[in-house]
JSON list of C-alpha atoms and ligand atoms in Angstrom, two decimals:
[
{"chain": "A", "resi": 1, "resn": "MET", "atom": "CA", "xyz": [0.19, -0.03, -0.10]},
{"chain": "A", "resi": 2, "resn": "ASN", "atom": "CA", "xyz": [1.40, 3.11, -0.82]},
{"chain": "A", "resi": 3, "resn": "ARG", "atom": "CA", "xyz": [0.41, 7.37, -0.49]},
{"chain": "A", "resi": 4, "resn": "ILE", "atom": "CA", "xyz": [-1.61, 7.72, -3.40]},
{"chain": "A", "resi": 5, "resn": "THR", "atom": "CA", "xyz": [-3.32, 4.06, -3.61]},
{"chain": "A", "resi": 6, "resn": "THR", "atom": "CA", "xyz": [-4.43, 4.82, 0.34]},
{"chain": "A", "resi": 7, "resn": "ALA", "atom": "CA", "xyz": [-6.19, 7.74, -1.22]},
{"chain": "A", "resi": 8, "resn": "LEU", "atom": "CA", "xyz": [-7.45, 6.65, -4.06]},
{"chain": "A", "resi": 9, "resn": "LEU", "atom": "CA", "xyz": [-9.10, 3.52, -1.67]},
{"chain": "A", "resi": 10, "resn": "GLY", "atom": "CA", "xyz": [-9.83, 5.97, 1.40]},
{"chain": "A", "resi": 11, "resn": "GLU", "atom": "CA", "xyz": [-12.09, 7.68, -2.23]},
{"chain": "A", "resi": 12, "resn": "HIS", "atom": "CA", "xyz": [-14.01, 4.19, -2.68]},
{"chain": "A", "resi": 13, "resn": "GLY", "atom": "CA", "xyz": [-14.45, 3.50, 1.58]},
{"chain": "A", "resi": 14, "resn": "VAL", "atom": "CA", "xyz": [-16.92, 6.97, 0.71]},
{"chain": "A", "resi": 15, "resn": "PHE", "atom": "CA", "xyz": [-18.40, 5.87, -2.65]},
{"chain": "A", "resi": 16, "resn": "TYR", "atom": "CA", "xyz": [-19.53, 2.09, -1.06]},
{"chain": "A", "resi": 17, "resn": "ALA", "atom": "CA", "xyz": [-21.47, 3.67, 1.63]},
{"chain": "A", "resi": 18, "resn": "LEU", "atom": "CA", "xyz": [-22.80, 6.00, -1.19]},
{"chain": "A", "resi": 19, "resn": "PHE", "atom": "CA", "xyz": [-23.96, 3.62, -3.77]},
{"chain": "A", "resi": 20, "resn": "ASP", "atom": "CA", "xyz": [-25.43, 1.65, -0.45]},
{"chain": "A", "resi": 21, "resn": "HIS", "atom": "CA", "xyz": [-27.41, 5.00, 0.22]},
{"chain": "A", "resi": 22, "resn": "LEU", "atom": "CA", "xyz": [-28.24, 5.00, -3.19]},
{"chain": "A", "resi": 23, "resn": "GLU", "atom": "CA", "xyz": [-29.84, 1.50, -3.69]},
{"chain": "A", "resi": 24, "resn": "GLY", "atom": "CA", "xyz": [-31.68, 1.80, -0.15]},
{"chain": "A", "resi": 25, "resn": "SER", "atom": "CA", "xyz": [-33.50, 4.54, -1.54]},
{"chain": "A", "resi": 26, "resn": "LEU", "atom": "CA", "xyz": [-34.06, 2.97, -4.99]},
{"chain": "A", "resi": 27, "resn": "GLU", "atom": "CA", "xyz": [-37.35, 1.62, -3.94]},
{"chain": "A", "resi": 28, "resn": "ASP", "atom": "CA", "xyz": [-38.76, 4.40, -1.18]},
{"chain": "A", "resi": 29, "resn": "ALA", "atom": "CA", "xyz": [-38.87, 6.89, -4.29]},
{"chain": "A", "resi": 30, "resn": "HIS", "atom": "CA", "xyz": [-41.76, 8.96, -5.04]},
{"chain": "A", "resi": 31, "resn": "CYS", "atom": "CA", "xyz": [-40.63, 9.84, -8.41]},
{"chain": "A", "resi": 32, "resn": "ALA", "atom": "CA", "xyz": [-38.27, 9.52, -11.10]},
{"chain": "A", "resi": 33, "resn": "GLY", "atom": "CA", "xyz": [-37.17, 13.24, -9.96]},
{"chain": "A", "resi": 34, "resn": "GLN", "atom": "CA", "xyz": [-36.02, 12.20, -6.92]},
{"chain": "A", "resi": 35, "resn": "VAL", "atom": "CA", "xyz": [-34.17, 9.29, -7.75]},
{"chain": "A", "resi": 36, "resn": "LYS", "atom": "CA", "xyz": [-32.21, 11.44, -9.83]},
{"chain": "A", "resi": 37, "resn": "ALA", "atom": "CA", "xyz": [-31.27, 13.99, -7.81]},
{"chain": "A", "resi": 38, "resn": "ARG", "atom": "CA", "xyz": [-29.56, 10.99, -5.59]},
{"chain": "A", "resi": 39, "resn": "ALA", "atom": "CA", "xyz": [-28.36, 9.47, -8.72]},
{"chain": "A", "resi": 40, "resn": "GLY", "atom": "CA", "xyz": [-26.77, 12.98, -10.01]},
{"chain": "A", "resi": 41, "resn": "ALA", "atom": "CA", "xyz": [-25.01, 13.99, -6.34]},
{"chain": "A", "resi": 42, "resn": "VAL", "atom": "CA", "xyz": [-23.14, 10.67, -6.44]},
{"chain": "A", "resi": 43, "resn": "ALA", "atom": "CA", "xyz": [-22.34, 10.86, -10.32]},
{"chain": "A", "resi": 44, "resn": "SER", "atom": "CA", "xyz": [-20.35, 13.92, -9.84]},
{"chain": "A", "resi": 45, "resn": "ALA", "atom": "CA", "xyz": [-18.55, 12.57, -7.12]},
{"chain": "A", "resi": 46, "resn": "LEU", "atom": "CA", "xyz": [-17.29, 9.69, -9.12]},
{"chain": "A", "resi": 47, "resn": "ILE", "atom": "CA", "xyz": [-16.76, 11.38, -12.23]},
{"chain": "A", "resi": 48, "resn": "GLY", "atom": "CA", "xyz": [-14.36, 13.73, -10.18]},
{"chain": "A", "resi": 49, "resn": "HIS", "atom": "CA", "xyz": [-13.03, 10.68, -8.77]},
{"chain": "A", "resi": 50, "resn": "ALA", "atom": "CA", "xyz": [-11.74, 9.23, -11.81]},
{"chain": "A", "resi": 51, "resn": "ARG", "atom": "CA", "xyz": [-10.66, 12.14, -12.86]},
{"chain": "A", "resi": 52, "resn": "VAL", "atom": "CA", "xyz": [-8.92, 11.71, -9.99]},
{"chain": "A", "resi": 53, "resn": "GLU", "atom": "CA", "xyz": [-7.19, 8.84, -11.34]},
{"chain": "A", "resi": 54, "resn": "GLU", "atom": "CA", "xyz": [-6.85, 8.74, -15.15]},
{"chain": "A", "resi": 55, "resn": "GLN", "atom": "CA", "xyz": [-5.11, 12.58, -14.72]},
{"chain": "A", "resi": 56, "resn": "GLY", "atom": "CA", "xyz": [-2.55, 10.56, -11.85]},
{"chain": "A", "resi": 57, "resn": "LEU", "atom": "CA", "xyz": [-1.95, 7.26, -10.76]},
{"chain": "A", "resi": 58, "resn": "PHE", "atom": "CA", "xyz": [-3.57, 5.97, -14.60]},
{"chain": "A", "resi": 59, "resn": "GLN", "atom": "CA", "xyz": [-1.28, 8.27, -16.26]},
{"chain": "A", "resi": 60, "resn": "ALA", "atom": "CA", "xyz": [1.66, 7.31, -14.30]},
{"chain": "A", "resi": 61, "resn": "LEU", "atom": "CA", "xyz": [0.98, 2.92, -14.28]},
{"chain": "A", "resi": 62, "resn": "GLU", "atom": "CA", "xyz": [0.69, 3.28, -18.53]},
{"chain": "A", "resi": 63, "resn": "ALA", "atom": "CA", "xyz": [4.22, 2.51, -19.51]},
{"chain": "A", "resi": 64, "resn": "HIS", "atom": "CA", "xyz": [4.06, -0.62, -17.95]},
{"chain": "A", "resi": 65, "resn": "ALA", "atom": "CA", "xyz": [3.00, -3.48, -20.85]},
{"chain": "A", "resi": 66, "resn": "ALA", "atom": "CA", "xyz": [1.46, -5.23, -18.51]},
{"chain": "A", "resi": 67, "resn": "LEU", "atom": "CA", "xyz": [-1.27, -3.15, -17.61]},
{"chain": "A", "resi": 68, "resn": "GLN", "atom": "CA", "xyz": [-1.45, -1.12, -20.44]},
{"chain": "A", "resi": 69, "resn": "GLY", "atom": "CA", "xyz": [-4.89, -3.40, -21.69]},
{"chain": "A", "resi": 70, "resn": "PRO", "atom": "CA", "xyz": [-6.24, -3.19, -17.69]},
{"chain": "A", "resi": 71, "resn": "LEU", "atom": "CA", "xyz": [-5.85, 0.73, -18.27]},
{"chain": "A", "resi": 72, "resn": "ALA", "atom": "CA", "xyz": [-7.79, 0.65, -21.23]},
{"chain": "A", "resi": 73, "resn": "MET", "atom": "CA", "xyz": [-10.63, -1.15, -19.72]},
{"chain": "A", "resi": 74, "resn": "MET", "atom": "CA", "xyz": [-10.74, 1.05, -16.11]},
{"chain": "A", "resi": 75, "resn": "ARG", "atom": "CA", "xyz": [-11.16, 4.21, -18.73]},
{"chain": "A", "resi": 76, "resn": "LEU", "atom": "CA", "xyz": [-14.17, 2.43, -21.09]},
{"chain": "A", "resi": 77, "resn": "GLU", "atom": "CA", "xyz": [-15.28, 1.80, -17.76]},
{"chain": "A", "resi": 78, "resn": "HIS", "atom": "CA", "xyz": [-15.42, 5.20, -16.56]},
{"chain": "A", "resi": 79, "resn": "SER", "atom": "CA", "xyz": [-16.70, 6.22, -20.66]},
{"chain": "A", "resi": 80, "resn": "GLN", "atom": "CA", "xyz": [-19.69, 3.89, -20.24]},
{"chain": "A", "resi": 81, "resn": "ILE", "atom": "CA", "xyz": [-20.12, 4.79, -15.94]},
{"chain": "A", "resi": 82, "resn": "GLU", "atom": "CA", "xyz": [-21.33, 8.71, -16.87]},
{"chain": "A", "resi": 83, "resn": "GLU", "atom": "CA", "xyz": [-22.76, 7.79, -19.64]},
{"chain": "A", "resi": 84, "resn": "ALA", "atom": "CA", "xyz": [-26.16, 5.86, -18.24]},
{"chain": "A", "resi": 85, "resn": "PHE", "atom": "CA", "xyz": [-24.84, 8.80, -15.72]},
{"chain": "A", "resi": 86, "resn": "GLU", "atom": "CA", "xyz": [-25.88, 11.37, -18.37]},
{"chain": "A", "resi": 87, "resn": "ARG", "atom": "CA", "xyz": [-28.44, 8.27, -19.18]},
{"chain": "A", "resi": 88, "resn": "ILE", "atom": "CA", "xyz": [-30.92, 8.30, -16.51]},
{"chain": "A", "resi": 89, "resn": "GLN", "atom": "CA", "xyz": [-31.28, 12.20, -16.39]},
{"chain": "A", "resi": 90, "resn": "THR", "atom": "CA", "xyz": [-32.46, 12.15, -19.62]},
{"chain": "A", "resi": 91, "resn": "MET", "atom": "CA", "xyz": [-35.27, 9.71, -18.92]},
{"chain": "A", "resi": 92, "resn": "ASP", "atom": "CA", "xyz": [-38.90, 9.88, -16.81]},
{"chain": "A", "resi": 93, "resn": "ASP", "atom": "CA", "xyz": [-40.27, 6.74, -15.74]},
{"chain": "A", "resi": 94, "resn": "LEU", "atom": "CA", "xyz": [-39.41, 5.54, -12.32]},
{"chain": "A", "resi": 95, "resn": "PRO", "atom": "CA", "xyz": [-39.46, 1.63, -12.75]},
{"chain": "A", "resi": 96, "resn": "ALA", "atom": "CA", "xyz": [-37.58, 2.70, -15.74]},
{"chain": "A", "resi": 97, "resn": "VAL", "atom": "CA", "xyz": [-34.93, 4.99, -13.66]},
{"chain": "A", "resi": 98, "resn": "GLN", "atom": "CA", "xyz": [-34.61, 2.85, -11.07]},
{"chain": "A", "resi": 99, "resn": "GLN", "atom": "CA", "xyz": [-33.57, -0.19, -12.59]},
{"chain": "A", "resi": 100, "resn": "LEU", "atom": "CA", "xyz": [-30.74, 1.84, -14.40]},
{"chain": "A", "resi": 101, "resn": "ALA", "atom": "CA", "xyz": [-29.47, 2.99, -11.05]},
{"chain": "A", "resi": 102, "resn": "ARG", "atom": "CA", "xyz": [-29.57, -0.48, -9.90]},
{"chain": "A", "resi": 103, "resn": "GLN", "atom": "CA", "xyz": [-27.42, -1.07, -12.96]},
{"chain": "A", "resi": 104, "resn": "ILE", "atom": "CA", "xyz": [-25.29, 1.44, -12.92]},
{"chain": "A", "resi": 105, "resn": "ILE", "atom": "CA", "xyz": [-24.24, 1.18, -8.95]},
{"chain": "A", "resi": 106, "resn": "GLY", "atom": "CA", "xyz": [-23.70, -2.84, -10.02]},
{"chain": "A", "resi": 107, "resn": "LEU", "atom": "CA", "xyz": [-20.98, -1.86, -12.68]},
{"chain": "A", "resi": 108, "resn": "ALA", "atom": "CA", "xyz": [-19.83, 1.13, -10.47]},
{"chain": "A", "resi": 109, "resn": "ARG", "atom": "CA", "xyz": [-18.84, -1.65, -7.59]},
{"chain": "A", "resi": 110, "resn": "GLN", "atom": "CA", "xyz": [-17.63, -4.42, -9.65]},
{"chain": "A", "resi": 111, "resn": "HIS", "atom": "CA", "xyz": [-15.07, -1.37, -11.42]},
{"chain": "A", "resi": 112, "resn": "PHE", "atom": "CA", "xyz": [-14.20, -0.04, -7.83]},
{"chain": "A", "resi": 113, "resn": "LEU", "atom": "CA", "xyz": [-13.24, -4.67, -7.54]},
{"chain": "A", "resi": 114, "resn": "LYS", "atom": "CA", "xyz": [-10.92, -4.46, -10.72]},
{"chain": "A", "resi": 115, "resn": "GLU", "atom": "CA", "xyz": [-9.26, -1.26, -9.52]},
{"chain": "A", "resi": 116, "resn": "GLU", "atom": "CA", "xyz": [-8.78, -2.42, -5.87]},
{"chain": "A", "resi": 117, "resn": "GLN", "atom": "CA", "xyz": [-7.54, -6.34, -7.04]},
{"chain": "A", "resi": 118, "resn": "VAL", "atom": "CA", "xyz": [-5.40, -5.51, -10.56]},
{"chain": "A", "resi": 119, "resn": "ILE", "atom": "CA", "xyz": [-4.60, -1.62, -10.79]},
{"chain": "A", "resi": 120, "resn": "PHE", "atom": "CA", "xyz": [-3.89, -0.93, -7.17]},
{"chain": "A", "resi": 121, "resn": "PRO", "atom": "CA", "xyz": [-1.87, -3.53, -5.94]},
{"chain": "A", "resi": 122, "resn": "PHE", "atom": "CA", "xyz": [0.16, -3.48, -9.37]},
{"chain": "A", "resi": 123, "resn": "ALA", "atom": "CA", "xyz": [0.91, 0.33, -8.11]},
{"chain": "A", "resi": 124, "resn": "GLY", "atom": "CA", "xyz": [2.30, -0.87, -4.50]},
{"chain": "A", "resi": 125, "resn": "ARG", "atom": "CA", "xyz": [4.58, -3.28, -6.39]},
{"chain": "A", "resi": 126, "resn": "VAL", "atom": "CA", "xyz": [6.01, -0.63, -9.19]},
{"chain": "A", "resi": 127, "resn": "LEU", "atom": "CA", "xyz": [6.04, 2.58, -7.63]},
{"chain": "A", "resi": 128, "resn": "ASP", "atom": "CA", "xyz": [8.30, 3.60, -5.99]},
{"chain": "A", "resi": 129, "resn": "GLU", "atom": "CA", "xyz": [7.86, 5.44, -2.72]},
{"chain": "A", "resi": 130, "resn": "SER", "atom": "CA", "xyz": [9.20, 8.92, -4.20]},
{"chain": "A", "resi": 131, "resn": "ALA", "atom": "CA", "xyz": [6.85, 8.37, -7.57]},
{"chain": "A", "resi": 132, "resn": "SER", "atom": "CA", "xyz": [4.09, 7.50, -4.66]},
{"chain": "A", "resi": 133, "resn": "ALA", "atom": "CA", "xyz": [4.52, 10.34, -2.77]},
{"chain": "A", "resi": 134, "resn": "ALA", "atom": "CA", "xyz": [4.70, 12.67, -5.61]},
{"chain": "A", "resi": 135, "resn": "LEU", "atom": "CA", "xyz": [0.69, 11.39, -6.74]},
{"chain": "A", "resi": 136, "resn": "GLY", "atom": "CA", "xyz": [0.07, 11.70, -3.34]},
{"chain": "A", "resi": 137, "resn": "GLU", "atom": "CA", "xyz": [0.70, 14.93, -3.46]},
{"chain": "A", "resi": 138, "resn": "GLN", "atom": "CA", "xyz": [-1.16, 15.84, -6.84]},
{"chain": "A", "resi": 139, "resn": "TRP", "atom": "CA", "xyz": [-4.17, 14.23, -5.51]},
{"chain": "A", "resi": 140, "resn": "ALA", "atom": "CA", "xyz": [-4.04, 16.55, -2.62]},
{"chain": "A", "resi": 141, "resn": "VAL", "atom": "CA", "xyz": [-3.79, 19.57, -4.99]},
{"chain": "A", "resi": 142, "resn": "GLN", "atom": "CA", "xyz": [-6.67, 17.80, -7.52]},
{"chain": "A", "resi": 143, "resn": "ARG", "atom": "CA", "xyz": [-9.16, 17.26, -4.18]},
{"chain": "A", "resi": 144, "resn": "GLY", "atom": "CA", "xyz": [-8.43, 20.72, -2.86]},
{"chain": "A", "resi": 145, "resn": "VAL", "atom": "CA", "xyz": [-7.37, 19.41, 0.32]},
{"chain": "A", "resi": 146, "resn": "ASN", "atom": "CA", "xyz": [-4.33, 20.66, 0.41]},
{"chain": "A", "resi": 147, "resn": "ARG", "atom": "CA", "xyz": [-5.17, 24.46, 1.18]},
{"chain": "A", "resi": 148, "resn": "ILE", "atom": "CA", "xyz": [-3.38, 24.16, 4.74]},
{"chain": "A", "resi": 149, "resn": "LYS", "atom": "CA", "xyz": [0.32, 24.51, 5.17]},
{"chain": "A", "resi": 150, "resn": "VAL", "atom": "CA", "xyz": [2.32, 22.93, 8.15]},
{"chain": "A", "resi": 151, "resn": "HIS", "atom": "CA", "xyz": [5.47, 24.16, 8.38]},
{"chain": "A", "resi": 152, "resn": "ALA", "atom": "CA", "xyz": [8.88, 22.67, 9.51]},
{"chain": "A", "resi": 153, "resn": "ASN", "atom": "CA", "xyz": [8.25, 24.12, 12.99]},
{"chain": "A", "resi": 154, "resn": "GLY", "atom": "CA", "xyz": [4.69, 22.01, 13.45]},
{"chain": "A", "resi": 155, "resn": "GLY", "atom": "CA", "xyz": [2.73, 25.52, 13.28]},
{"chain": "A", "resi": 156, "resn": "SER", "atom": "CA", "xyz": [0.87, 26.09, 10.13]},
{"chain": "A", "resi": 157, "resn": "ASN", "atom": "CA", "xyz": [-1.66, 28.97, 9.09]},
{"chain": "A", "resi": 158, "resn": "LEU", "atom": "CA", "xyz": [-4.24, 27.56, 10.10]},
{"chain": "A", "resi": 159, "resn": "ARG", "atom": "CA", "xyz": [-5.65, 30.80, 13.31]},
{"chain": "A", "resi": 160, "resn": "TRP", "atom": "CA", "xyz": [-7.73, 28.60, 15.99]},
{"chain": "B", "resi": 201, "resn": "LIG", "atom": "FE1", "xyz": [-12.13, 3.98, -11.29]},
{"chain": "B", "resi": 202, "resn": "LIG", "atom": "FE1", "xyz": [-11.73, 4.10, -8.34]}
]
């Protein structure tokens, strides 16, 4: 396990909770709009996660021939999931929206498992500590969580 895969795995953990919540709320939805609003919130977060992976970890691993096929598959699945989320926003029939939402959640869970079982462990083997730390830093910039600077003396720019 290294910094960048730990960060991405942490994001997966949050998404699993969001997928469970979305899935659990499907049966009680009164209208398509309610499901679409909930799905839209998950979609925007998930699209951000996919971009962070593509522009960071995936790019760093692309030079490894063994991973080119799996990475192409992961990028394809990102676009398939994104397109399905766009399609759901054009639909108005509640049962159809519920069914597509279930399919997307299933696809996303499978996609995450492939990353966790193939991509992240591979990254753990081939990225050295400095490459992983640099990707971790890039992740923090993309995620906007690098705004608080901790100084060498232990102080920070945060005022309590
Ligand atoms: Fe992904
Ligand atoms: Fe992921």
